[in-house]
Amino acid sequence: MTAARASSTINHQQVNKGVSTMINVGFIGCGAMGRDHVRRITDKCGNAQVVGVYDTVLGNAKQAIEDNRLDATIYDSADALIDDPNVDAVVIASRNDVHLDPLLHTIAIGKPTFTEKPMTINGSDSWKVVEAEVAKGRKTIQVGFNWRFDPGYDAMKTFVGDGQIGSLLMAGMRHYNAQASTSYYGTDNVINDTLIHNFDVLHYMFDGDITSVEMKFARMNTLNPNGESLREPQLAIVEFSDGALATAEANVNCQYGYDIQCRLVGESGIISLPDVATPEVRKAGQISHAISSAWFDRFIEAYDREFDRFFANIEADRQPGGKEATAWDGYVANVVADAALDSLHHGGRIPVTLNEQPALYR
Ligand SMILES: NC(=O)c1ccc[n+]([C@@H]2O[C@H](COP(=O)([O-])OP(=O)(O)OC[C@H]3O[C@@H](n4cnc5c(N)ncnc54)[C@H](O)[C@@H]3O)[C@@H](O)[C@H]2O)c1
């Protein structure tokens, strides 16, 4: 059932975009990320338009509509939005712990769905998503592991795939934030919200499967305002089935900016992300570069490109896979994160044990 239609500031998007067939998108979750994606689709995706929104906080749904001057329906439940035949595709950008039910619903009715990462909050819930897709015999879920679409990571993947630095031996990654992103971000979020991106990239880049994770805490940063509720910096040590090793540092109170780095060491060379892709300034006896303040500007191009791919797949009636993360990839990242949380709470090196990969994803 629909609750309201916000039509006071009608923006006839289809006419404005000059496209005859548009993909009608329904949004579940209109917080910071959801509203950023609504704006992205409205401003940048020529073949899609947001026609409906749902958020448990009505004000957030209304704000998404008002900010973008949309002619869109506000639903009173996620189920109503998903079931509406006017909604061709669904984007889930709600809190991590409420992705599962709408995912199972969209799979059941075969509606293409983009879900923000993490796909769910643990491996067992994510396995339910995989099983649901397998039962339908079709992949309809794309998971928002946007780093795969970053031009820097994309080039690294091509280098590695072409064998230009030989088989990978090691990786060193940095995932730093100036401050924690939400008031409820705590110790476990460092893994489930932050390092889970790194786990996905490692799974994407390396040939071997991830077989174990060990987490270590560094000394607490005295500038961390959250105290014991946010224990960090954290260091992940990741092992692969072929003996390769990777480390990923999370430091979410680094104060100075949003800083992402990755160095891959192969048998015959090294490839690293560009340090920062901003102009070099020479001034007052110094050389400097600006650093991004947060994920939404550092990865702006990656977010745009992941949605371009989502809609291109729908237009071509193509299932996700390859570059875009599937439900299987979402499951793998969750299982690695589960092991990392186990190590964080109980110490030691924790094995990563995956269920057999269903043929649908091979
Ligand atoms: N890919 C990335 O780089 C990236 C960056 C930030 C956030 N995210 C992900 O995006 C998602 C949203 O994060 P955020 O930063 O916008 O958080 P947020 O707290 O700003 O927004 C969450 C929104 O979900 C809504 N919500 C809660 N329960 C709901 C329910 N049952 N149904 C519908 N809406 C519900 C809340 O009211 C809120 O508006 C999370 O999964 C997060 O991990 C991804």
PDB file of C-alpha atoms and ligand atoms in Angstrom, residues 28-35 37 54-57 60 78 92-99 116-118 144-147 181-182 184 192-193 197 258 295 299 303 306, ligand 1:
ATOM      1  CA  ILE A  28      14.825   1.174   0.773  1.00  0.00           C
ATOM      2  CA  GLY A  29      16.799   3.302   3.229  1.00  0.00           C
ATOM      3  CA  CYS A  30      17.319   7.028   2.754  1.00  0.00           C
ATOM      4  CA  GLY A  31      20.124   7.835   5.191  1.00  0.00           C
ATOM      5  CA  ALA A  32      23.447   9.363   4.180  1.00  0.00           C
ATOM      6  CA  MET A  33      24.340   6.702   1.613  1.00  0.00           C
ATOM      7  CA  GLY A  34      20.786   6.217   0.335  1.00  0.00           C
ATOM      8  CA  ARG A  35      20.268   9.922  -0.335  1.00  0.00           C
ATOM      9  CA  HIS A  37      22.641   7.288  -4.351  1.00  0.00           C
ATOM     10  CA  TYR A  54      10.809   3.811   1.956  1.00  0.00           C
ATOM     11  CA  ASP A  55      12.566   4.516   5.246  1.00  0.00           C
ATOM     12  CA  THR A  56      11.460   3.732   8.789  1.00  0.00           C
ATOM     13  CA  VAL A  57      12.186   7.405   9.475  1.00  0.00           C
ATOM     14  CA  ASN A  60      14.554  10.742   5.691  1.00  0.00           C
ATOM     15  CA  ALA A  78       9.624  -2.245   2.191  1.00  0.00           C
ATOM     16  CA  ILE A  92      18.721  -1.320  -0.484  1.00  0.00           C
ATOM     17  CA  ALA A  93      20.707   1.291   1.448  1.00  0.00           C
ATOM     18  CA  SER A  94      19.223   0.771   4.900  1.00  0.00           C
ATOM     19  CA  ARG A  95      21.160  -0.210   8.025  1.00  0.00           C
ATOM     20  CA  ASN A  96      23.281  -3.355   7.692  1.00  0.00           C
ATOM     21  CA  ASP A  97      21.066  -5.467   9.964  1.00  0.00           C
ATOM     22  CA  VAL A  98      17.879  -4.988   7.903  1.00  0.00           C
ATOM     23  CA  HIS A  99      19.079  -5.973   4.397  1.00  0.00           C
ATOM     24  CA  GLU A 116      24.785  -1.790  -0.099  1.00  0.00           C
ATOM     25  CA  LYS A 117      27.571  -3.696   1.596  1.00  0.00           C
ATOM     26  CA  PRO A 118      27.758  -5.679   3.791  1.00  0.00           C
ATOM     27  CA  GLY A 144      27.796  -2.541  -3.369  1.00  0.00           C
ATOM     28  CA  PHE A 145      31.477  -3.388  -3.109  1.00  0.00           C
ATOM     29  CA  ASN A 146      32.229  -0.228  -5.035  1.00  0.00           C
ATOM     30  CA  TRP A 147      36.035  -0.344  -4.727  1.00  0.00           C
ATOM     31  CA  SER A 181      31.230   7.898  10.416  1.00  0.00           C
ATOM     32  CA  THR A 182      28.144   7.486  12.676  1.00  0.00           C
ATOM     33  CA  TYR A 184      26.741   4.085  16.634  1.00  0.00           C
ATOM     34  CA  ASN A 192      31.718  -5.177   9.351  1.00  0.00           C
ATOM     35  CA  ASP A 193      31.590  -1.662   7.869  1.00  0.00           C
ATOM     36  CA  HIS A 197      35.774  -3.581   1.760  1.00  0.00           C
ATOM     37  CA  TYR A 258      40.082   9.583   4.247  1.00  0.00           C
ATOM     38  CA  TRP A 295      34.359   7.944   1.197  1.00  0.00           C
ATOM     39  CA  PHE A 299      35.044   6.888  -4.392  1.00  0.00           C
ATOM     40  CA  TYR A 303      29.826   4.683  -7.085  1.00  0.00           C
ATOM     41  CA  GLU A 306      28.781   0.545 -10.148  1.00  0.00           C
TER      42      GLU A 306
HETATM   43  N1  LIG B   1      29.755   1.409  -0.123  1.00  0.00           N
HETATM   44  C1  LIG B   1      30.151   2.339   0.719  1.00  0.00           C
HETATM   45  O1  LIG B   1      31.204   2.935   0.559  1.00  0.00           O
HETATM   46  C2  LIG B   1      29.274   2.706   1.879  1.00  0.00           C
HETATM   47  C3  LIG B   1      29.517   3.884   2.589  1.00  0.00           C
HETATM   48  C4  LIG B   1      28.644   4.195   3.633  1.00  0.00           C
HETATM   49  C5  LIG B   1      27.599   3.356   3.960  1.00  0.00           C
HETATM   50  N2  LIG B   1      27.426   2.216   3.247  1.00  0.00           N
HETATM   51  C6  LIG B   1      26.332   1.283   3.581  1.00  0.00           C
HETATM   52  O2  LIG B   1      25.091   1.922   3.273  1.00  0.00           O
HETATM   53  C7  LIG B   1      24.097   1.502   4.210  1.00  0.00           C
HETATM   54  C8  LIG B   1      23.500   2.740   4.864  1.00  0.00           C
HETATM   55  O3  LIG B   1      24.528   3.431   5.541  1.00  0.00           O
HETATM   56  P1  LIG B   1      24.372   4.988   5.911  1.00  0.00           P
HETATM   57  O4  LIG B   1      25.743   5.509   6.101  1.00  0.00           O
HETATM   58  O5  LIG B   1      23.468   5.628   4.950  1.00  0.00           O
HETATM   59  O6  LIG B   1      23.672   4.882   7.342  1.00  0.00           O
HETATM   60  P2  LIG B   1      22.565   5.862   7.940  1.00  0.00           P
HETATM   61  O7  LIG B   1      22.457   5.485   9.385  1.00  0.00           O
HETATM   62  O8  LIG B   1      22.869   7.264   7.561  1.00  0.00           O
HETATM   63  O9  LIG B   1      21.226   5.450   7.156  1.00  0.00           O
HETATM   64  C9  LIG B   1      20.536   4.252   7.387  1.00  0.00           C
HETATM   65  C10 LIG B   1      19.087   4.499   7.022  1.00  0.00           C
HETATM   66  O10 LIG B   1      18.382   3.248   7.123  1.00  0.00           O
HETATM   67  C11 LIG B   1      17.110   3.557   7.678  1.00  0.00           C
HETATM   68  N3  LIG B   1      16.514   2.319   8.182  1.00  0.00           N
HETATM   69  C12 LIG B   1      16.755   1.669   9.343  1.00  0.00           C
HETATM   70  N4  LIG B   1      16.020   0.540   9.400  1.00  0.00           N
HETATM   71  C13 LIG B   1      15.323   0.476   8.234  1.00  0.00           C
HETATM   72  C14 LIG B   1      14.407  -0.465   7.698  1.00  0.00           C
HETATM   73  N5  LIG B   1      14.057  -1.584   8.343  1.00  0.00           N
HETATM   74  N6  LIG B   1      13.892  -0.219   6.457  1.00  0.00           N
HETATM   75  C15 LIG B   1      14.227   0.895   5.772  1.00  0.00           C
HETATM   76  N7  LIG B   1      15.087   1.835   6.243  1.00  0.00           N
HETATM   77  C16 LIG B   1      15.626   1.617   7.458  1.00  0.00           C
HETATM   78  C17 LIG B   1      17.404   4.603   8.738  1.00  0.00           C
HETATM   79  O11 LIG B   1      16.259   5.288   9.161  1.00  0.00           O
HETATM   80  C18 LIG B   1      18.385   5.487   7.973  1.00  0.00           C
HETATM   81  O12 LIG B   1      17.714   6.482   7.228  1.00  0.00           O
HETATM   82  C19 LIG B   1      24.783   0.551   5.180  1.00  0.00           C
HETATM   83  O13 LIG B   1      24.588  -0.783   4.756  1.00  0.00           O
HETATM   84  C20 LIG B   1      26.249   0.934   5.042  1.00  0.00           C
HETATM   85  O14 LIG B   1      27.150  -0.102   5.374  1.00  0.00           O
HETATM   86  C21 LIG B   1      28.221   1.887   2.207  1.00  0.00           C
END
